[in-house]
PDB file of N, CA and C in Angstrom:
ATOM      1  N   MET A  98       0.854  -1.183   0.000  1.00  0.00           N
ATOM      2  CA  MET A  98       0.000   0.000   0.000  1.00  0.00           C
ATOM      3  C   MET A  98       0.889   1.232   0.000  1.00  0.00           C
ATOM      4  N   SER A  99       0.534   2.165  -0.830  1.00  0.00           N
ATOM      5  CA  SER A  99       1.302   3.401  -0.851  1.00  0.00           C
ATOM      6  C   SER A  99       0.358   4.581  -0.677  1.00  0.00           C
ATOM      7  N   LEU A 100       0.859   5.593  -0.048  1.00  0.00           N
ATOM      8  CA  LEU A 100       0.082   6.806   0.185  1.00  0.00           C
ATOM      9  C   LEU A 100       0.554   7.889  -0.772  1.00  0.00           C
ATOM     10  N   ASP A 101      -0.384   8.692  -1.230  1.00  0.00           N
ATOM     11  CA  ASP A 101       0.021   9.817  -2.063  1.00  0.00           C
ATOM     12  C   ASP A 101      -0.011  11.097  -1.227  1.00  0.00           C
ATOM     13  N   ARG A 102       0.367  12.177  -1.858  1.00  0.00           N
ATOM     14  CA  ARG A 102       0.490  13.463  -1.171  1.00  0.00           C
ATOM     15  C   ARG A 102      -0.837  13.907  -0.556  1.00  0.00           C
ATOM     16  N   GLU A 103      -1.931  13.734  -1.265  1.00  0.00           N
ATOM     17  CA  GLU A 103      -3.230  14.185  -0.764  1.00  0.00           C
ATOM     18  C   GLU A 103      -3.692  13.363   0.440  1.00  0.00           C
ATOM     19  N   GLN A 104      -3.421  12.066   0.426  1.00  0.00           N
ATOM     20  CA  GLN A 104      -3.787  11.234   1.576  1.00  0.00           C
ATOM     21  C   GLN A 104      -3.004  11.660   2.820  1.00  0.00           C
ATOM     22  N   VAL A 105      -1.734  11.979   2.641  1.00  0.00           N
ATOM     23  CA  VAL A 105      -0.919  12.437   3.766  1.00  0.00           C
ATOM     24  C   VAL A 105      -1.423  13.775   4.283  1.00  0.00           C
ATOM     25  N   ARG A 106      -1.803  14.670   3.369  1.00  0.00           N
ATOM     26  CA  ARG A 106      -2.331  15.972   3.795  1.00  0.00           C
ATOM     27  C   ARG A 106      -3.638  15.795   4.557  1.00  0.00           C
ATOM     28  N   LYS A 107      -4.477  14.843   4.141  1.00  0.00           N
ATOM     29  CA  LYS A 107      -5.732  14.579   4.846  1.00  0.00           C
ATOM     30  C   LYS A 107      -5.458  14.019   6.240  1.00  0.00           C
ATOM     31  N   ILE A 108      -4.503  13.095   6.344  1.00  0.00           N
ATOM     32  CA  ILE A 108      -4.134  12.539   7.649  1.00  0.00           C
ATOM     33  C   ILE A 108      -3.585  13.643   8.548  1.00  0.00           C
ATOM     34  N   ALA A 109      -2.754  14.510   7.997  1.00  0.00           N
ATOM     35  CA  ALA A 109      -2.196  15.614   8.775  1.00  0.00           C
ATOM     36  C   ALA A 109      -3.308  16.545   9.250  1.00  0.00           C
ATOM     37  N   HIS A 110      -4.297  16.801   8.390  1.00  0.00           N
ATOM     38  CA  HIS A 110      -5.426  17.653   8.779  1.00  0.00           C
ATOM     39  C   HIS A 110      -6.204  17.015   9.933  1.00  0.00           C
ATOM     40  N   LEU A 111      -6.462  15.724   9.837  1.00  0.00           N
ATOM     41  CA  LEU A 111      -7.193  15.034  10.902  1.00  0.00           C
ATOM     42  C   LEU A 111      -6.412  15.049  12.220  1.00  0.00           C
ATOM     43  N   ALA A 112      -5.081  15.013  12.128  1.00  0.00           N
ATOM     44  CA  ALA A 112      -4.228  15.047  13.314  1.00  0.00           C
ATOM     45  C   ALA A 112      -3.940  16.480  13.753  1.00  0.00           C
ATOM     46  N   ARG A 113      -4.512  17.443  13.049  1.00  0.00           N
ATOM     47  CA  ARG A 113      -4.318  18.861  13.339  1.00  0.00           C
ATOM     48  C   ARG A 113      -2.842  19.259  13.273  1.00  0.00           C
ATOM     49  N   LEU A 114      -2.168  18.754  12.222  1.00  0.00           N
ATOM     50  CA  LEU A 114      -0.771  19.078  11.984  1.00  0.00           C
ATOM     51  C   LEU A 114      -0.654  19.912  10.724  1.00  0.00           C
ATOM     52  N   HIS A 115       0.170  20.912  10.766  1.00  0.00           N
ATOM     53  CA  HIS A 115       0.417  21.733   9.578  1.00  0.00           C
ATOM     54  C   HIS A 115       1.689  21.223   8.911  1.00  0.00           C
ATOM     55  N   ILE A 116       1.573  20.791   7.668  1.00  0.00           N
ATOM     56  CA  ILE A 116       2.752  20.350   6.919  1.00  0.00           C
ATOM     57  C   ILE A 116       2.749  21.045   5.566  1.00  0.00           C
ATOM     58  N   THR A 117       3.921  21.270   5.051  1.00  0.00           N
ATOM     59  CA  THR A 117       4.051  21.899   3.736  1.00  0.00           C
ATOM     60  C   THR A 117       3.942  20.819   2.666  1.00  0.00           C
ATOM     61  N   GLY A 118       3.838  21.248   1.417  1.00  0.00           N
ATOM     62  CA  GLY A 118       3.755  20.304   0.309  1.00  0.00           C
ATOM     63  C   GLY A 118       5.002  19.439   0.198  1.00  0.00           C
ATOM     64  N   GLN A 119       6.156  20.034   0.463  1.00  0.00           N
ATOM     65  CA  GLN A 119       7.413  19.283   0.399  1.00  0.00           C
ATOM     66  C   GLN A 119       7.453  18.236   1.517  1.00  0.00           C
ATOM     67  N   GLU A 120       6.992  18.604   2.710  1.00  0.00           N
ATOM     68  CA  GLU A 120       6.947  17.647   3.817  1.00  0.00           C
ATOM     69  C   GLU A 120       5.952  16.525   3.521  1.00  0.00           C
ATOM     70  N   ALA A 121       4.835  16.872   2.891  1.00  0.00           N
ATOM     71  CA  ALA A 121       3.829  15.860   2.548  1.00  0.00           C
ATOM     72  C   ALA A 121       4.419  14.821   1.611  1.00  0.00           C
ATOM     73  N   ASP A 122       5.222  15.256   0.646  1.00  0.00           N
ATOM     74  CA  ASP A 122       5.868  14.310  -0.267  1.00  0.00           C
ATOM     75  C   ASP A 122       6.834  13.394   0.483  1.00  0.00           C
ATOM     76  N   ALA A 123       7.607  13.977   1.385  1.00  0.00           N
ATOM     77  CA  ALA A 123       8.572  13.189   2.154  1.00  0.00           C
ATOM     78  C   ALA A 123       7.853  12.190   3.054  1.00  0.00           C
ATOM     79  N   TYR A 124       6.806  12.655   3.733  1.00  0.00           N
ATOM     80  CA  TYR A 124       6.050  11.761   4.615  1.00  0.00           C
ATOM     81  C   TYR A 124       5.346  10.663   3.829  1.00  0.00           C
ATOM     82  N   ALA A 125       4.860  11.002   2.649  1.00  0.00           N
ATOM     83  CA  ALA A 125       4.196   9.988   1.818  1.00  0.00           C
ATOM     84  C   ALA A 125       5.162   8.854   1.497  1.00  0.00           C
ATOM     85  N   GLY A 126       6.385   9.188   1.133  1.00  0.00           N
ATOM     86  CA  GLY A 126       7.381   8.161   0.838  1.00  0.00           C
ATOM     87  C   GLY A 126       7.732   7.327   2.060  1.00  0.00           C
ATOM     88  N   THR A 127       7.944   8.002   3.189  1.00  0.00           N
ATOM     89  CA  THR A 127       8.317   7.295   4.417  1.00  0.00           C
ATOM     90  C   THR A 127       7.187   6.390   4.899  1.00  0.00           C
ATOM     91  N   LEU A 128       5.974   6.919   4.936  1.00  0.00           N
ATOM     92  CA  LEU A 128       4.831   6.118   5.393  1.00  0.00           C
ATOM     93  C   LEU A 128       4.548   4.964   4.440  1.00  0.00           C
ATOM     94  N   SER A 129       4.744   5.168   3.164  1.00  0.00           N
ATOM     95  CA  SER A 129       4.536   4.090   2.196  1.00  0.00           C
ATOM     96  C   SER A 129       5.526   2.956   2.420  1.00  0.00           C
ATOM     97  N   ARG A 130       6.785   3.307   2.718  1.00  0.00           N
ATOM     98  CA  ARG A 130       7.776   2.268   3.010  1.00  0.00           C
ATOM     99  C   ARG A 130       7.421   1.513   4.293  1.00  0.00           C
ATOM    100  N   ILE A 131       6.939   2.221   5.305  1.00  0.00           N
ATOM    101  CA  ILE A 131       6.538   1.568   6.558  1.00  0.00           C
ATOM    102  C   ILE A 131       5.367   0.622   6.311  1.00  0.00           C
ATOM    103  N   LEU A 132       4.367   1.083   5.569  1.00  0.00           N
ATOM    104  CA  LEU A 132       3.210   0.233   5.273  1.00  0.00           C
ATOM    105  C   LEU A 132       3.615  -0.959   4.417  1.00  0.00           C
ATOM    106  N   GLY A 133       4.574  -0.766   3.517  1.00  0.00           N
ATOM    107  CA  GLY A 133       5.083  -1.875   2.712  1.00  0.00           C
ATOM    108  C   GLY A 133       5.763  -2.926   3.580  1.00  0.00           C
ATOM    109  N   LEU A 134       6.524  -2.485   4.560  1.00  0.00           N
ATOM    110  CA  LEU A 134       7.175  -3.412   5.475  1.00  0.00           C
ATOM    111  C   LEU A 134       6.137  -4.193   6.286  1.00  0.00           C
ATOM    112  N   ILE A 135       5.085  -3.513   6.720  1.00  0.00           N
ATOM    113  CA  ILE A 135       4.023  -4.183   7.472  1.00  0.00           C
ATOM    114  C   ILE A 135       3.334  -5.230   6.599  1.00  0.00           C
ATOM    115  N   GLU A 136       3.055  -4.894   5.348  1.00  0.00           N
ATOM    116  CA  GLU A 136       2.452  -5.864   4.431  1.00  0.00           C
ATOM    117  C   GLU A 136       3.374  -7.064   4.232  1.00  0.00           C
ATOM    118  N   GLN A 137       4.661  -6.806   4.119  1.00  0.00           N
ATOM    119  CA  GLN A 137       5.630  -7.890   3.933  1.00  0.00           C
ATOM    120  C   GLN A 137       5.651  -8.793   5.172  1.00  0.00           C
ATOM    121  N   MET A 138       5.598  -8.217   6.357  1.00  0.00           N
ATOM    122  CA  MET A 138       5.594  -9.029   7.584  1.00  0.00           C
ATOM    123  C   MET A 138       4.291  -9.808   7.720  1.00  0.00           C
ATOM    124  N   ASN A 139       3.174  -9.211   7.314  1.00  0.00           N
ATOM    125  CA  ASN A 139       1.890  -9.908   7.384  1.00  0.00           C
ATOM    126  C   ASN A 139       1.822 -11.079   6.402  1.00  0.00           C
ATOM    127  N   ALA A 140       2.620 -11.044   5.356  1.00  0.00           N
ATOM    128  CA  ALA A 140       2.608 -12.113   4.355  1.00  0.00           C
ATOM    129  C   ALA A 140       3.323 -13.375   4.838  1.00  0.00           C
ATOM    130  N   VAL A 141       4.115 -13.265   5.883  1.00  0.00           N
ATOM    131  CA  VAL A 141       4.868 -14.415   6.398  1.00  0.00           C
ATOM    132  C   VAL A 141       3.928 -15.336   7.164  1.00  0.00           C
ATOM    133  N   ASP A 142       4.034 -16.642   6.906  1.00  0.00           N
ATOM    134  CA  ASP A 142       3.216 -17.635   7.599  1.00  0.00           C
ATOM    135  C   ASP A 142       3.802 -17.865   8.995  1.00  0.00           C
ATOM    136  N   THR A 143       3.073 -17.472  10.020  1.00  0.00           N
ATOM    137  CA  THR A 143       3.560 -17.608  11.393  1.00  0.00           C
ATOM    138  C   THR A 143       2.797 -18.670  12.173  1.00  0.00           C
ATOM    139  N   ARG A 144       2.003 -19.482  11.484  1.00  0.00           N
ATOM    140  CA  ARG A 144       1.314 -20.559  12.198  1.00  0.00           C
ATOM    141  C   ARG A 144       2.339 -21.513  12.787  1.00  0.00           C
ATOM    142  N   GLY A 145       2.142 -21.900  14.001  1.00  0.00           N
ATOM    143  CA  GLY A 145       3.066 -22.815  14.658  1.00  0.00           C
ATOM    144  C   GLY A 145       4.231 -22.132  15.348  1.00  0.00           C
ATOM    145  N   VAL A 146       4.327 -20.823  15.239  1.00  0.00           N
ATOM    146  CA  VAL A 146       5.403 -20.090  15.908  1.00  0.00           C
ATOM    147  C   VAL A 146       4.892 -19.671  17.285  1.00  0.00           C
ATOM    148  N   VAL A 147       5.606 -20.073  18.308  1.00  0.00           N
ATOM    149  CA  VAL A 147       5.195 -19.759  19.678  1.00  0.00           C
ATOM    150  C   VAL A 147       5.562 -18.311  19.990  1.00  0.00           C
ATOM    151  N   PRO A 148       4.599 -17.523  20.479  1.00  0.00           N
ATOM    152  CA  PRO A 148       4.910 -16.132  20.828  1.00  0.00           C
ATOM    153  C   PRO A 148       5.935 -16.073  21.963  1.00  0.00           C
ATOM    154  N   MET A 149       6.773 -15.062  21.915  1.00  0.00           N
ATOM    155  CA  MET A 149       7.780 -14.889  22.953  1.00  0.00           C
ATOM    156  C   MET A 149       7.368 -13.759  23.881  1.00  0.00           C
ATOM    157  N   ALA A 150       7.726 -13.882  25.146  1.00  0.00           N
ATOM    158  CA  ALA A 150       7.469 -12.808  26.093  1.00  0.00           C
ATOM    159  C   ALA A 150       8.436 -11.658  25.876  1.00  0.00           C
ATOM    160  N   HIS A 151       9.617 -11.980  25.371  1.00  0.00           N
ATOM    161  CA  HIS A 151      10.649 -10.983  25.155  1.00  0.00           C
ATOM    162  C   HIS A 151      11.522 -11.472  23.996  1.00  0.00           C
ATOM    163  N   PRO A 152      11.963 -10.582  23.126  1.00  0.00           N
ATOM    164  CA  PRO A 152      12.767 -11.045  21.993  1.00  0.00           C
ATOM    165  C   PRO A 152      14.110 -11.635  22.401  1.00  0.00           C
ATOM    166  N   ASN A 153      14.583 -11.318  23.575  1.00  0.00           N
ATOM    167  CA  ASN A 153      15.846 -11.866  24.046  1.00  0.00           C
ATOM    168  C   ASN A 153      15.533 -12.938  25.085  1.00  0.00           C
ATOM    169  N   GLU A 154      15.407 -14.187  24.640  1.00  0.00           N
ATOM    170  CA  GLU A 154      15.018 -15.277  25.533  1.00  0.00           C
ATOM    171  C   GLU A 154      16.169 -15.800  26.386  1.00  0.00           C
ATOM    172  N   ALA A 155      17.332 -15.205  26.288  1.00  0.00           N
ATOM    173  CA  ALA A 155      18.466 -15.645  27.090  1.00  0.00           C
ATOM    174  C   ALA A 155      18.217 -15.318  28.559  1.00  0.00           C
ATOM    175  N   GLY A 156      18.793 -16.090  29.416  1.00  0.00           N
ATOM    176  CA  GLY A 156      18.658 -15.841  30.847  1.00  0.00           C
ATOM    177  C   GLY A 156      19.384 -14.572  31.256  1.00  0.00           C
ATOM    178  N   LEU A 157      18.946 -14.020  32.345  1.00  0.00           N
ATOM    179  CA  LEU A 157      19.588 -12.806  32.836  1.00  0.00           C
ATOM    180  C   LEU A 157      20.876 -13.155  33.567  1.00  0.00           C
ATOM    181  N   ARG A 158      21.850 -12.299  33.425  1.00  0.00           N
ATOM    182  CA  ARG A 158      23.090 -12.498  34.165  1.00  0.00           C
ATOM    183  C   ARG A 158      22.842 -12.106  35.611  1.00  0.00           C
ATOM    184  N   LEU A 159      23.282 -12.928  36.515  1.00  0.00           N
ATOM    185  CA  LEU A 159      23.099 -12.644  37.937  1.00  0.00           C
ATOM    186  C   LEU A 159      24.428 -12.212  38.534  1.00  0.00           C
ATOM    187  N   ARG A 160      24.360 -11.254  39.418  1.00  0.00           N
ATOM    188  CA  ARG A 160      25.572 -10.827  40.107  1.00  0.00           C
ATOM    189  C   ARG A 160      25.630 -11.518  41.462  1.00  0.00           C
ATOM    190  N   GLU A 161      26.790 -11.567  42.014  1.00  0.00           N
ATOM    191  CA  GLU A 161      26.973 -12.169  43.324  1.00  0.00           C
ATOM    192  C   GLU A 161      26.242 -11.338  44.370  1.00  0.00           C
ATOM    193  N   ASP A 162      25.539 -11.979  45.257  1.00  0.00           N
ATOM    194  CA  ASP A 162      24.816 -11.294  46.323  1.00  0.00           C
ATOM    195  C   ASP A 162      25.792 -11.016  47.460  1.00  0.00           C
ATOM    196  N   ALA A 163      26.444  -9.873  47.376  1.00  0.00           N
ATOM    197  CA  ALA A 163      27.466  -9.528  48.359  1.00  0.00           C
ATOM    198  C   ALA A 163      27.197  -8.142  48.910  1.00  0.00           C
ATOM    199  N   VAL A 164      27.534  -7.941  50.172  1.00  0.00           N
ATOM    200  CA  VAL A 164      27.371  -6.640  50.822  1.00  0.00           C
ATOM    201  C   VAL A 164      28.404  -5.690  50.227  1.00  0.00           C
ATOM    202  N   THR A 165      27.938  -4.525  49.805  1.00  0.00           N
ATOM    203  CA  THR A 165      28.854  -3.553  49.200  1.00  0.00           C
ATOM    204  C   THR A 165      28.969  -2.274  50.027  1.00  0.00           C
ATOM    205  N   GLU A 166      28.115  -2.111  51.041  1.00  0.00           N
ATOM    206  CA  GLU A 166      28.154  -0.918  51.876  1.00  0.00           C
ATOM    207  C   GLU A 166      28.281  -1.331  53.341  1.00  0.00           C
ATOM    208  N   PRO A 167      28.950  -0.519  54.141  1.00  0.00           N
ATOM    209  CA  PRO A 167      29.087  -0.860  55.564  1.00  0.00           C
ATOM    210  C   PRO A 167      27.759  -0.663  56.310  1.00  0.00           C
ATOM    211  N   ASP A 168      27.600  -1.383  57.399  1.00  0.00           N
ATOM    212  CA  ASP A 168      26.405  -1.275  58.236  1.00  0.00           C
ATOM    213  C   ASP A 168      26.492   0.012  59.048  1.00  0.00           C
ATOM    214  N   GLN A 169      25.546   0.932  58.837  1.00  0.00           N
ATOM    215  CA  GLN A 169      25.536   2.216  59.545  1.00  0.00           C
ATOM    216  C   GLN A 169      24.254   2.386  60.360  1.00  0.00           C
ATOM    217  N   ARG A 170      23.657   1.278  60.758  1.00  0.00           N
ATOM    218  CA  ARG A 170      22.384   1.315  61.483  1.00  0.00           C
ATOM    219  C   ARG A 170      22.480   2.135  62.770  1.00  0.00           C
ATOM    220  N   GLU A 171      23.493   1.880  63.566  1.00  0.00           N
ATOM    221  CA  GLU A 171      23.637   2.593  64.845  1.00  0.00           C
ATOM    222  C   GLU A 171      23.780   4.103  64.620  1.00  0.00           C
ATOM    223  N   LYS A 172      24.550   4.475  63.634  1.00  0.00           N
ATOM    224  CA  LYS A 172      24.762   5.890  63.325  1.00  0.00           C
ATOM    225  C   LYS A 172      23.437   6.583  62.981  1.00  0.00           C
ATOM    226  N   PHE A 173      22.623   5.929  62.141  1.00  0.00           N
ATOM    227  CA  PHE A 173      21.366   6.542  61.722  1.00  0.00           C
ATOM    228  C   PHE A 173      20.318   6.518  62.825  1.00  0.00           C
ATOM    229  N   GLN A 174      20.334   5.496  63.677  1.00  0.00           N
ATOM    230  CA  GLN A 174      19.351   5.448  64.751  1.00  0.00           C
ATOM    231  C   GLN A 174      19.664   6.465  65.847  1.00  0.00           C
ATOM    232  N   LYS A 175      20.930   6.859  65.983  1.00  0.00           N
ATOM    233  CA  LYS A 175      21.283   7.885  66.961  1.00  0.00           C
ATOM    234  C   LYS A 175      20.668   9.234  66.597  1.00  0.00           C
ATOM    235  N   ILE A 176      20.538   9.513  65.313  1.00  0.00           N
ATOM    236  CA  ILE A 176      20.007  10.812  64.892  1.00  0.00           C
ATOM    237  C   ILE A 176      18.506  10.763  64.577  1.00  0.00           C
ATOM    238  N   ALA A 177      17.872   9.588  64.711  1.00  0.00           N
ATOM    239  CA  ALA A 177      16.433   9.462  64.445  1.00  0.00           C
ATOM    240  C   ALA A 177      15.646  10.086  65.599  1.00  0.00           C
ATOM    241  N   PRO A 178      14.475  10.675  65.318  1.00  0.00           N
ATOM    242  CA  PRO A 178      13.668  11.293  66.377  1.00  0.00           C
ATOM    243  C   PRO A 178      13.178  10.290  67.430  1.00  0.00           C
ATOM    244  N   ALA A 179      12.807   9.076  67.005  1.00  0.00           N
ATOM    245  CA  ALA A 179      12.287   8.090  67.962  1.00  0.00           C
ATOM    246  C   ALA A 179      12.659   6.681  67.500  1.00  0.00           C
ATOM    247  N   VAL A 180      13.275   5.927  68.413  1.00  0.00           N
ATOM    248  CA  VAL A 180      13.695   4.555  68.131  1.00  0.00           C
ATOM    249  C   VAL A 180      13.354   3.711  69.349  1.00  0.00           C
ATOM    250  N   GLU A 181      12.889   2.489  69.090  1.00  0.00           N
ATOM    251  CA  GLU A 181      12.609   1.562  70.193  1.00  0.00           C
ATOM    252  C   GLU A 181      12.939   0.148  69.730  1.00  0.00           C
ATOM    253  N   ALA A 182      13.750  -0.551  70.498  1.00  0.00           N
ATOM    254  CA  ALA A 182      14.143  -1.932  70.213  1.00  0.00           C
ATOM    255  C   ALA A 182      14.724  -2.075  68.798  1.00  0.00           C
ATOM    256  N   GLY A 183      15.492  -1.074  68.359  1.00  0.00           N
ATOM    257  CA  GLY A 183      16.128  -1.151  67.057  1.00  0.00           C
ATOM    258  C   GLY A 183      15.212  -0.785  65.898  1.00  0.00           C
ATOM    259  N   LEU A 184      13.993  -0.323  66.182  1.00  0.00           N
ATOM    260  CA  LEU A 184      13.039   0.042  65.129  1.00  0.00           C
ATOM    261  C   LEU A 184      12.781   1.546  65.165  1.00  0.00           C
ATOM    262  N   TYR A 185      12.530   2.122  64.007  1.00  0.00           N
ATOM    263  CA  TYR A 185      12.165   3.538  63.932  1.00  0.00           C
ATOM    264  C   TYR A 185      10.685   3.678  64.269  1.00  0.00           C
ATOM    265  N   LEU A 186      10.363   4.619  65.142  1.00  0.00           N
ATOM    266  CA  LEU A 186       8.962   4.876  65.500  1.00  0.00           C
ATOM    267  C   LEU A 186       8.470   6.059  64.689  1.00  0.00           C
ATOM    268  N   VAL A 187       7.278   5.905  64.120  1.00  0.00           N
ATOM    269  CA  VAL A 187       6.682   6.975  63.319  1.00  0.00           C
ATOM    270  C   VAL A 187       5.301   7.286  63.866  1.00  0.00           C
ATOM    271  N   PRO A 188       4.801   8.492  63.638  1.00  0.00           N
ATOM    272  CA  PRO A 188       3.469   8.834  64.135  1.00  0.00           C
ATOM    273  C   PRO A 188       2.384   8.027  63.401  1.00  0.00           C
ATOM    274  N   LYS A 189       1.318   7.742  64.118  1.00  0.00           N
ATOM    275  CA  LYS A 189       0.194   7.032  63.541  1.00  0.00           C
ATOM    276  C   LYS A 189      -0.514   7.955  62.555  1.00  0.00           C
ATOM    277  N   VAL A 190      -0.802   7.463  61.351  1.00  0.00           N
ATOM    278  CA  VAL A 190      -1.434   8.308  60.343  1.00  0.00           C
ATOM    279  C   VAL A 190      -2.838   7.827  60.005  1.00  0.00           C
ATOM    280  N   ILE A 191      -3.217   6.619  60.420  1.00  0.00           N
ATOM    281  CA  ILE A 191      -4.558   6.098  60.161  1.00  0.00           C
ATOM    282  C   ILE A 191      -5.280   5.955  61.489  1.00  0.00           C
ATOM    283  N   GLU A 192      -6.479   6.496  61.560  1.00  0.00           N
ATOM    284  CA  GLU A 192      -7.232   6.438  62.813  1.00  0.00           C
ATOM    285  C   GLU A 192      -8.202   5.304  62.814  1.00  0.00           C
TER     286      GLU A 192
END
């Protein structure tokens, strides 16, 4: 399927876009190539092809689960407004 200049101008009008005649010609060519690619993909027989959740079916690389920062719990609890039994106390917000 190919689009001509007038079809592109009509689409631009419906989308409330202002395009010049030169832009309409350029867009007509670009959109026609895109629609041609879609037609080509639709022509391929995909029966029996299992859909993929992601195009990259490889497993994810896992990093080692290692501590990378020092424990600063005591430091932060010293400056907290309210702490009890190692827990931060916060005001009740739901009645």
